[in-house]
Coordinates of C-alpha atoms and ligand atoms in Angstrom, one line a residue:
Chain A
M21 CA 0.0 0.0 0.0
K22 CA 1.3 3.4 -0.9
K23 CA 1.7 5.6 2.1
L24 CA 0.0 9.0 2.3
Q25 CA 1.9 12.4 2.4
Y26 CA 2.2 13.4 6.0
E27 CA 1.0 16.7 7.4
R28 CA 1.2 17.7 11.0
P29 CA -2.1 17.3 12.8
V30 CA -3.7 20.7 13.6
I31 CA -7.0 21.8 15.2
Q32 CA -8.2 25.3 15.9
R33 CA -11.3 26.9 17.2
L34 CA -13.6 28.4 14.6
N35 CA -14.8 31.9 15.2
V36 CA -18.5 32.1 14.6
G37 CA -18.1 35.2 12.5
V38 CA -15.8 33.7 9.9
M39 CA -17.1 30.1 10.0
N40 CA -18.1 28.5 6.8
K41 CA -18.4 25.0 5.5
F42 CA -14.8 25.0 4.3
G43 CA -13.4 25.7 7.7
N44 CA -10.7 28.3 7.8
K45 CA -9.3 28.5 4.3
T46 CA -5.8 29.9 3.9
E47 CA -5.3 33.0 1.9
Y48 CA -2.2 31.5 0.4
S49 CA -1.6 28.9 -2.2
P50 CA 1.6 27.0 -2.4
V51 CA 4.2 28.5 -4.7
K52 CA 6.4 25.7 -5.9
H53 CA 8.1 27.4 -8.8
I54 CA 9.6 30.7 -9.7
E55 CA 9.5 31.2 -13.4
G56 CA 10.1 27.7 -14.5
N57 CA 12.5 26.8 -11.7
T58 CA 11.4 24.7 -8.7
V59 CA 12.1 26.1 -5.3
K60 CA 13.5 22.7 -4.4
S61 CA 16.0 22.7 -7.2
L62 CA 17.1 26.3 -6.6
I63 CA 17.8 25.5 -2.9
E64 CA 19.5 22.2 -3.7
K65 CA 21.8 24.1 -6.1
F66 CA 22.5 27.3 -4.2
G67 CA 21.6 26.6 -0.6
S68 CA 19.1 28.0 1.8
P69 CA 18.3 30.8 2.4
L70 CA 18.5 32.2 -1.1
F71 CA 17.6 35.5 -2.7
V72 CA 16.0 35.1 -6.2
I73 CA 15.6 38.1 -8.6
S74 CA 13.4 38.0 -11.6
E75 CA 14.9 39.9 -14.5
R76 CA 11.6 39.7 -16.3
I77 CA 9.7 41.4 -13.5
I78 CA 12.3 44.2 -13.2
R79 CA 12.1 44.9 -16.9
E80 CA 8.3 44.8 -17.0
T81 CA 8.0 47.0 -13.9
F82 CA 10.4 49.5 -15.4
K83 CA 8.6 49.6 -18.7
D84 CA 5.3 50.2 -16.9
A85 CA 6.8 53.1 -14.9
N86 CA 8.5 54.5 -18.0
R87 CA 5.3 54.3 -20.0
A88 CA 3.2 55.9 -17.3
F89 CA 5.5 59.0 -17.4
K90 CA 6.4 59.2 -21.1
T91 CA 2.8 59.0 -22.3
R92 CA 2.1 62.1 -20.1
Y93 CA 5.2 64.2 -20.4
P94 CA 7.7 64.7 -23.3
R95 CA 11.0 64.5 -21.4
V96 CA 11.5 61.8 -18.8
Q97 CA 14.6 60.2 -17.4
F98 CA 14.9 57.5 -14.7
A99 CA 18.0 57.2 -12.5
W100 CA 18.5 54.0 -10.7
S101 CA 18.7 54.5 -6.9
Y102 CA 21.8 52.4 -6.1
K103 CA 21.1 52.2 -2.4
T104 CA 17.9 50.3 -3.1
N105 CA 19.8 47.4 -4.6
Y106 CA 23.3 47.8 -5.9
L107 CA 24.2 44.3 -7.0
N108 CA 25.9 45.1 -10.2
A109 CA 23.8 42.7 -12.3
I110 CA 20.7 44.4 -11.1
C111 CA 22.1 47.9 -11.7
N112 CA 23.0 46.8 -15.2
V113 CA 19.5 45.6 -16.0
F114 CA 18.3 49.1 -15.2
H115 CA 21.1 50.7 -17.2
Q116 CA 20.2 48.5 -20.2
E117 CA 16.7 49.8 -19.8
G118 CA 18.1 53.4 -20.1
S119 CA 18.4 54.4 -16.4
W120 CA 21.1 56.7 -15.3
A121 CA 22.6 56.2 -11.8
E122 CA 21.6 57.9 -8.6
V123 CA 24.2 57.5 -5.8
V124 CA 24.6 58.8 -2.3
S125 CA 28.2 58.0 -1.3
G126 CA 31.6 57.8 -2.8
F127 CA 31.3 54.0 -2.6
E128 CA 28.2 54.0 -4.7
Y129 CA 29.7 56.6 -7.1
H130 CA 32.7 54.4 -7.8
K131 CA 30.3 51.4 -8.3
A132 CA 28.4 53.3 -10.9
L133 CA 31.6 54.4 -12.7
K134 CA 32.8 50.8 -12.6
N135 CA 29.6 49.6 -14.1
G136 CA 30.3 51.9 -17.0
V137 CA 27.8 54.7 -16.3
P138 CA 29.3 57.9 -17.9
G139 CA 30.0 60.5 -15.2
T140 CA 27.6 62.9 -16.8
K141 CA 24.8 60.5 -16.2
I142 CA 25.5 60.0 -12.5
I143 CA 23.4 62.0 -10.0
F144 CA 25.3 62.4 -6.7
N145 CA 23.0 62.9 -3.7
G146 CA 23.5 62.8 0.0
P147 CA 24.9 64.8 2.9
D148 CA 28.3 63.0 3.0
K149 CA 30.4 63.7 -0.1
S150 CA 34.1 63.9 0.8
E151 CA 36.4 66.5 -0.9
A152 CA 37.9 63.7 -2.9
D153 CA 34.4 62.5 -4.0
L154 CA 33.4 66.0 -5.0
K155 CA 36.7 66.5 -7.0
L156 CA 36.0 63.4 -8.9
A157 CA 32.4 64.3 -9.5
I158 CA 33.4 67.7 -10.8
E159 CA 36.1 66.2 -13.0
K160 CA 33.6 63.8 -14.5
N161 CA 31.0 66.5 -14.9
S162 CA 28.4 64.6 -12.8
L163 CA 25.2 66.2 -11.5
I164 CA 26.0 67.2 -7.9
H165 CA 23.0 67.7 -5.7
I166 CA 23.9 70.0 -2.9
D167 CA 22.5 69.1 0.6
H168 CA 23.8 71.9 2.9
L169 CA 25.7 75.2 2.9
D170 CA 29.0 73.7 3.9
E171 CA 28.9 71.6 0.8
L172 CA 27.9 74.6 -1.3
Y173 CA 31.0 76.6 -0.1
L174 CA 33.3 73.6 -0.6
I175 CA 32.2 73.1 -4.2
K176 CA 32.7 76.8 -4.8
E177 CA 36.3 76.6 -3.6
L178 CA 36.9 73.4 -5.6
A179 CA 35.5 75.1 -8.7
V180 CA 38.0 77.9 -8.4
E181 CA 40.8 75.5 -7.6
M182 CA 40.0 73.2 -10.5
K183 CA 39.0 75.9 -12.9
K184 CA 35.8 74.1 -13.8
R185 CA 32.2 74.9 -13.6
P186 CA 30.5 72.2 -11.6
R187 CA 27.0 71.2 -12.6
V188 CA 24.8 71.4 -9.5
A189 CA 21.3 71.1 -8.3
I190 CA 20.0 71.8 -4.8
R191 CA 18.0 69.4 -2.8
I192 CA 14.8 71.1 -1.4
N193 CA 12.6 69.9 1.4
M194 CA 9.1 71.2 1.8
D195 CA 5.7 70.7 3.3
T196 CA 3.6 68.5 1.0
G197 CA 0.9 67.8 3.5
V198 CA 2.6 64.5 4.5
Y199 CA 4.0 64.2 8.0
P200 CA 6.5 63.7 9.5
M201 CA 8.2 66.1 7.0
W202 CA 11.6 65.1 5.8
D203 CA 13.3 68.3 6.6
R204 CA 16.8 67.1 7.5
F205 CA 17.9 66.8 3.9
G206 CA 18.6 69.9 1.7
F207 CA 17.2 73.4 2.0
N208 CA 13.7 74.2 3.2
Y209 CA 11.3 75.8 0.7
E210 CA 8.8 77.5 3.1
N211 CA 11.3 79.3 5.2
G212 CA 13.3 80.7 2.3
Q213 CA 16.5 78.7 2.8
A214 CA 16.1 77.2 -0.7
W215 CA 15.7 80.6 -2.4
D216 CA 18.7 81.8 -0.4
A217 CA 20.9 78.9 -1.6
I218 CA 19.7 79.5 -5.1
N219 CA 20.8 83.2 -4.8
K220 CA 24.1 82.2 -3.4
I221 CA 24.8 80.0 -6.4
M222 CA 23.5 82.3 -9.0
L223 CA 25.1 85.5 -7.8
N224 CA 28.5 84.0 -7.1
D225 CA 28.6 82.5 -10.6
K226 CA 31.1 79.7 -10.1
M227 CA 28.9 76.8 -10.9
D228 CA 25.9 76.0 -13.1
L229 CA 22.6 75.5 -11.4
V230 CA 21.1 72.9 -13.7
G231 CA 18.4 71.3 -11.6
L232 CA 16.1 71.3 -8.6
H233 CA 15.7 68.2 -6.5
S234 CA 13.4 66.9 -3.9
H235 CA 12.8 63.5 -2.3
I236 CA 9.7 63.9 -0.1
G237 CA 9.8 60.6 1.7
T238 CA 9.7 56.9 1.1
F239 CA 6.8 54.5 0.7
M240 CA 4.5 57.4 -0.1
L241 CA 0.9 56.4 -0.5
A242 CA -0.4 59.8 -1.6
P243 CA 0.2 60.8 -5.2
S244 CA -1.2 64.3 -4.3
A245 CA 1.9 65.0 -2.2
Y246 CA 4.0 64.7 -5.4
G247 CA 1.7 67.1 -7.1
V248 CA 2.4 69.6 -4.4
A249 CA 6.1 69.1 -4.6
A250 CA 6.2 69.3 -8.3
K251 CA 4.3 72.6 -8.2
K252 CA 6.7 74.1 -5.7
L253 CA 9.8 73.0 -7.6
S254 CA 8.2 74.4 -10.9
D255 CA 7.4 77.7 -9.2
L256 CA 11.0 78.0 -8.1
A257 CA 12.3 77.2 -11.6
L258 CA 10.1 79.9 -13.0
E259 CA 11.2 82.4 -10.3
I260 CA 14.8 81.7 -11.3
K261 CA 13.9 82.2 -15.0
K262 CA 12.3 85.5 -14.1
K263 CA 15.1 86.8 -11.9
Y264 CA 18.2 85.4 -13.7
K265 CA 16.9 84.7 -17.2
K266 CA 18.2 81.1 -16.8
N267 CA 16.4 77.9 -17.6
I268 CA 16.5 75.2 -15.1
Q269 CA 17.3 72.1 -17.1
Y270 CA 15.7 69.5 -15.0
I271 CA 13.3 68.8 -12.1
D272 CA 14.2 65.7 -10.1
M273 CA 11.3 64.3 -8.1
G274 CA 13.4 61.8 -6.2
G275 CA 12.0 58.4 -5.2
G276 CA 9.5 57.2 -2.7
F277 CA 6.6 55.6 -4.6
A278 CA 5.2 52.8 -2.5
S279 CA 5.8 49.2 -3.6
K280 CA 3.2 46.5 -3.3
N281 CA 4.2 45.5 0.1
T282 CA 1.9 45.7 3.1
L283 CA 3.0 48.1 5.8
K284 CA 2.9 46.8 9.3
G285 CA -0.3 47.5 11.0
S286 CA -2.0 48.4 7.8
Y287 CA -5.5 47.0 7.4
L288 CA -5.3 46.8 3.6
Q289 CA -3.0 44.5 1.7
G290 CA -0.4 46.5 -0.2
I291 CA -1.5 45.0 -3.4
D292 CA -4.9 46.6 -3.0
S293 CA -3.9 50.0 -1.6
T294 CA -0.7 51.0 -3.5
P295 CA -1.2 53.7 -6.0
S296 CA -0.2 52.8 -9.6
F297 CA 2.6 54.5 -11.5
D298 CA -0.1 56.1 -13.6
Q299 CA -1.5 57.9 -10.5
F300 CA 1.9 59.2 -9.4
A301 CA 2.7 60.2 -13.0
E302 CA -0.6 62.0 -13.4
A303 CA -0.1 64.1 -10.2
I304 CA 3.5 65.0 -11.1
T305 CA 3.1 65.8 -14.8
T306 CA -0.1 67.7 -14.4
S307 CA 1.6 70.0 -11.9
I308 CA 4.6 70.7 -14.1
L309 CA 2.6 71.0 -17.3
N310 CA 0.3 73.5 -15.7
A311 CA 3.0 75.5 -13.9
G312 CA 3.5 78.0 -16.7
F313 CA 6.6 76.9 -18.6
V314 CA 6.9 77.9 -22.2
E315 CA 6.5 74.7 -24.3
N316 CA 10.1 74.3 -25.5
E317 CA 11.5 75.1 -22.1
L318 CA 9.8 72.3 -20.2
P319 CA 12.4 70.9 -17.8
L320 CA 13.6 67.3 -18.1
L321 CA 11.7 65.2 -15.5
I322 CA 14.0 63.0 -13.5
L323 CA 12.8 60.1 -11.3
E324 CA 14.9 58.3 -8.8
T325 CA 12.4 55.6 -8.1
G326 CA 13.8 52.8 -6.0
R327 CA 11.7 50.3 -4.1
A328 CA 8.7 50.4 -6.4
L329 CA 10.9 49.3 -9.3
I330 CA 12.6 46.3 -7.6
D331 CA 10.6 45.1 -4.6
E332 CA 8.4 42.8 -6.5
A333 CA 11.2 41.3 -8.5
G334 CA 12.8 39.9 -5.3
Y335 CA 12.0 36.6 -3.5
L336 CA 13.7 35.1 -0.5
L337 CA 13.6 31.3 -0.3
G338 CA 14.0 29.7 3.1
T339 CA 13.6 26.5 5.1
V340 CA 11.8 25.6 8.3
I341 CA 14.2 24.7 11.1
S342 CA 11.7 23.9 13.8
N343 CA 8.2 24.3 15.2
K344 CA 7.4 25.0 18.8
R345 CA 4.6 26.1 21.0
L346 CA 4.9 29.4 22.9
S347 CA 3.8 29.6 26.5
D348 CA 0.5 31.2 25.5
G349 CA -0.3 28.3 23.1
R350 CA 0.6 30.1 19.9
R351 CA 2.5 28.2 17.3
A352 CA 6.0 29.4 16.5
T353 CA 7.9 28.4 13.4
I354 CA 11.6 29.1 13.2
M355 CA 13.1 29.7 9.8
D356 CA 16.7 29.7 8.6
F357 CA 16.5 33.4 7.7
G358 CA 16.0 36.3 10.1
V359 CA 16.0 40.1 10.3
N360 CA 19.8 39.9 9.5
I361 CA 19.0 39.3 5.9
L362 CA 15.3 40.4 5.8
F363 CA 15.7 43.8 7.3
T364 CA 12.4 44.9 5.7
S365 CA 10.4 42.7 8.1
F366 CA 10.7 45.6 10.5
W367 CA 8.5 47.6 8.1
Y368 CA 6.3 45.1 6.3
D369 CA 4.1 42.2 6.9
H370 CA 5.8 40.2 4.1
K371 CA 3.7 37.7 2.3
I372 CA 5.0 34.2 2.9
S373 CA 3.9 31.2 0.8
P374 CA 4.7 27.5 1.6
A375 CA 6.6 25.9 -1.3
Q376 CA 4.9 22.6 -1.1
E377 CA 1.3 21.2 -1.3
F378 CA -0.8 21.4 1.8
S379 CA -4.3 20.8 2.8
R380 CA -6.7 23.7 3.4
Y381 CA -6.1 23.7 7.1
T382 CA -4.2 26.5 8.7
E383 CA -2.9 27.8 12.0
D384 CA -2.0 31.2 13.3
A385 CA 1.7 31.3 13.8
V386 CA 4.6 33.6 14.7
I387 CA 7.5 33.3 12.3
Y388 CA 10.9 33.7 13.9
G389 CA 14.4 33.9 12.4
P390 CA 17.4 31.9 13.7
L391 CA 19.2 34.7 15.4
C392 CA 19.6 34.4 19.2
M393 CA 17.8 37.7 19.7
N394 CA 14.4 38.7 20.7
I395 CA 14.0 41.2 17.9
D396 CA 14.3 38.5 15.3
V397 CA 10.7 38.3 14.2
I398 CA 9.7 37.9 10.6
R399 CA 5.9 37.9 11.0
E400 CA 4.2 38.5 14.3
N401 CA 1.0 36.8 13.2
V402 CA 0.5 34.9 10.0
T403 CA -1.9 32.2 9.0
L404 CA -0.1 29.3 7.4
P405 CA -0.6 25.6 6.9
P406 CA 1.3 23.3 9.2
M407 CA 4.9 23.0 8.0
K408 CA 7.5 20.7 9.2
R409 CA 11.3 20.8 9.4
D410 CA 13.0 21.1 6.0
D411 CA 9.8 22.4 4.3
H412 CA 10.5 25.5 2.2
V413 CA 8.8 28.9 2.0
I414 CA 8.9 31.8 -0.3
V415 CA 8.9 35.4 1.1
H416 CA 7.6 37.8 -1.5
T417 CA 8.4 41.3 -2.5
V418 CA 11.9 41.6 -0.9
G419 CA 13.9 43.1 -3.8
A420 CA 14.4 46.6 -2.2
Y421 CA 16.9 47.4 0.5
N422 CA 17.4 43.9 1.8
M423 CA 20.5 43.2 -0.4
T424 CA 22.1 46.5 0.7
Q425 CA 21.1 46.7 4.3
W426 CA 21.7 43.1 5.2
M427 CA 23.9 42.4 8.2
Q428 CA 26.6 39.9 8.6
F429 CA 25.6 38.7 12.0
I430 CA 26.5 35.2 13.3
A431 CA 26.1 33.7 9.9
L432 CA 27.2 34.2 6.3
R433 CA 25.0 36.1 3.9
P434 CA 23.3 33.9 1.3
A435 CA 23.7 33.7 -2.4
V436 CA 21.7 35.8 -4.8
V437 CA 20.6 34.4 -8.2
M438 CA 18.8 36.1 -11.1
I439 CA 16.4 34.3 -13.4
D440 CA 16.8 35.7 -16.9
T441 CA 13.9 36.3 -19.3
Q442 CA 14.5 32.8 -20.8
E443 CA 14.1 31.3 -17.3
K444 CA 17.8 30.5 -17.0
V445 CA 19.4 30.9 -13.6
H446 CA 22.5 33.0 -13.0
L447 CA 24.4 33.3 -9.8
I448 CA 24.9 37.0 -9.3
R449 CA 26.4 37.0 -5.8
S450 CA 27.9 33.9 -4.3
R451 CA 27.3 32.9 -0.7
E452 CA 29.8 34.4 1.6
T453 CA 32.6 32.3 3.0
L454 CA 34.5 32.6 6.2
A455 CA 37.3 34.1 4.1
S456 CA 35.1 36.8 2.7
I457 CA 34.4 38.0 6.3
E458 CA 37.9 37.5 7.8
G459 CA 39.7 38.9 4.8
N460 CA 40.0 42.3 6.4
E461 CA 40.9 41.1 9.9
I462 CA 44.3 41.4 11.3
I463 CA 45.5 39.5 14.4
P464 CA 48.4 41.2 16.2
R465 CA 51.4 38.9 16.4
Y466 CA 51.2 38.4 20.2
L467 CA 47.6 37.3 20.0
E468 CA 48.2 34.6 17.3
K469 CA 48.7 31.8 19.8
F470 CA 47.1 30.5 22.9
K471 CA 47.1 27.4 25.0
L472 CA 43.9 26.0 26.5
Chain B
M3 CA -5.8 11.5 27.5
R4 CA -9.4 10.9 26.7
L5 CA -11.7 13.1 24.7
K6 CA -15.0 14.3 25.7
K7 CA -17.5 11.6 24.7
N8 CA -20.1 13.7 23.0
L9 CA -18.0 15.5 20.5
A10 CA -19.7 15.6 17.0
L11 CA -17.3 15.0 14.1
S12 CA -17.9 15.4 10.4
D13 CA -15.9 13.9 7.6
S14 CA -14.8 17.3 6.5
G15 CA -12.9 17.9 9.7
F16 CA -15.5 19.9 11.5
V17 CA -15.6 19.2 15.3
F18 CA -18.5 20.4 17.4
D19 CA -18.5 20.4 21.2
P20 CA -22.2 20.4 22.3
S21 CA -21.3 21.1 25.9
T22 CA -19.8 24.5 25.1
G23 CA -21.2 25.3 21.7
D24 CA -17.7 25.7 20.3
S25 CA -16.7 24.4 16.9
F26 CA -13.3 23.6 15.6
S27 CA -11.7 22.7 12.4
T28 CA -9.0 20.0 12.0
N29 CA -7.1 18.5 9.1
P30 CA -7.6 14.9 7.8
I31 CA -4.9 13.5 10.0
G32 CA -6.1 15.5 13.0
L33 CA -9.6 14.1 12.4
E34 CA -8.2 10.5 12.3
I35 CA -6.4 11.0 15.6
V36 CA -9.5 12.6 17.2
K37 CA -11.5 9.6 16.1
M38 CA -9.0 7.1 17.5
L39 CA -8.9 9.0 20.8
Q40 CA -12.7 8.8 20.9
T41 CA -12.6 5.1 20.5
G42 CA -10.2 4.9 23.5
K43 CA -7.0 4.1 21.6
D44 CA -3.8 5.0 23.5
A45 CA -0.7 6.9 22.3
D46 CA 1.2 3.8 21.1
E47 CA -1.7 2.4 19.1
I48 CA -2.3 5.8 17.5
K49 CA 1.4 6.2 16.7
A50 CA 1.6 2.7 15.1
Q51 CA -1.5 3.4 13.0
V52 CA -0.2 6.8 11.7
V53 CA 3.3 5.4 10.9
K54 CA 1.6 2.6 9.0
T55 CA -0.6 5.0 6.9
Y56 CA 1.7 8.0 6.4
L57 CA 5.1 8.9 5.1
I58 CA 6.5 9.6 8.6
D59 CA 8.6 7.7 11.1
E60 CA 7.7 7.3 14.8
V61 CA 10.2 9.9 16.1
G62 CA 9.0 12.4 13.5
F63 CA 5.4 11.9 14.5
E64 CA 5.8 11.7 18.2
K65 CA 6.5 15.4 18.9
D66 CA 3.7 16.5 16.6
Y67 CA 1.4 14.0 18.4
Y68 CA 2.1 15.4 21.9
D69 CA 1.7 18.9 20.6
F70 CA -1.6 18.1 19.1
V71 CA -2.8 16.4 22.3
N72 CA -1.7 19.4 24.3
T73 CA -3.7 21.6 22.0
L74 CA -6.8 19.5 22.5
T75 CA -6.4 19.9 26.2
K76 CA -5.9 23.7 25.8
L77 CA -9.1 23.8 23.7
K78 CA -10.9 22.0 26.5
L79 CA -11.7 18.9 24.4
S80 CA -10.3 16.4 26.8
D81 CA -12.5 14.9 29.5
G82 CA -9.8 15.6 32.0
S83 CA -8.9 12.0 32.8
P84 CA -5.3 10.8 32.1
E85 CA -4.7 8.1 29.5
K86 CA -4.6 4.6 30.8
K87 CA -1.0 4.1 30.0
D88 CA 1.6 6.6 28.9
Ligands
PLP514 C1 17.6 60.9 -2.6 C2 16.9 59.7 -2.8 N1 16.4 59.3 -4.0 C3 15.8 58.1 -4.2 C4 15.6 57.2 -3.2 C5 14.8 56.0 -3.4 O1 13.6 55.9 -2.7 P1 12.5 54.8 -2.8 O2 13.2 53.5 -2.7 O3 11.6 55.1 -1.7 O4 11.9 55.0 -4.2 C6 16.0 57.6 -1.9 C7 15.8 56.7 -0.7 O5 15.7 57.0 0.4 C8 16.7 58.8 -1.7 O6 17.1 59.2 -0.5

């Protein structure tokens, strides 16, 4: 007799309100494949946990965003926000799609140069640009976005010293009706700081003010806030035109569009509540088009969209280590991945799917990672079918920020693979080894030996 | 452990406790175990039966079994008496 597939026995109380003849049906279905590759084969080949990136989803998402803006506005340019995910293979997919690079540190700047992005197509943001960084960026004619007055004065000195006219923009923060306001970056619009910085640049005449930049926040759910920001930047550009007879070449709206993740504590699933690219594009382009620019002087519209372009293309595959019962009776499942590599579980209720068949019975569970720390919680409350040791799961929508903010804590960081548009798998970052971590360590001579 | 005698079971895994009015849902293997407990089978008999029917060894099943039985107690489905041998 052929034996039946085993599933852990479970029983749970039905709440009268949600009771139906099917019992408690799980909202999830098993996901056994990612684009033609079984979860099992991926884990067998590359280990668990494993990040998987879908090149097809990146390209489709990019095309959708690009279409949303280009059908509404004549001049649009995306710049890939390196900090969101700077694995080179991923950056290069965006560069192949036509994205420039947006970087916020010397490290990222060098990465973009090394990937082959021309200096003139690198936007250099952020409060911490060293003198050496700035010299290089001036040399390469990059777009330097000034964050504070100290930087402004330093660039002015370097311009004189290097006998070059740096191409600069200023970062502007403002009240868009969304709180808390991000006012620690750049110059404030409402209190006149921004206009003051503009005057300092224009009157001193050592650099070219080519753009105006804002990045109003991240995971923004209100397209209207972008409408307000675009209006304020357009008004400034028109003021500059009026006072100095100079055209601002571009308006950079930064990033911040929400991805399809579900924010912690949010009642609605991200997939149902996230505005589309069309909604953001409509708000932004309507503001700029109606601001009063002469038709052939419309500024280039730059977007530094990060998470909304990459989140959905990323999956994390993992494996169940153990199940246990907490003192209050709740089920706890321990996975082989924790907040060390899934940093975004602090923000999101990530969707988790089992990667094998299960019956329609489910349990409420807490999902923990393997770190020996209390904060290592992946989901505080999730309804999943019973899983046993060595079963696999897929965590969805993890492409943004995890592969840059991951921590090397008590374990090695996992491999990352990319599935190309022909469903072929490519290793794009190998699993770390002890050597990759210890490579930079130095043991003083006298500490090399010990006896126990 | 022994289960309350008057629990009503349906083949779809629906469990009803007439003494409290509570209802529960269990999966097929859970239902099988509940049925065996109702007929007075003890842990060893249940383990043997499950290992015979399913792709699982005794060690693998044992901890799930005790966890399940604990849950039944927590859900107040046991009649409070200890199992005859265990
Ligand atoms: C200046 C700037 N541009 C773009 C981004 C990308 O933002 P997001 O991933 O929210 O689209 C960020 C992220 O914080 C940023 O600081």
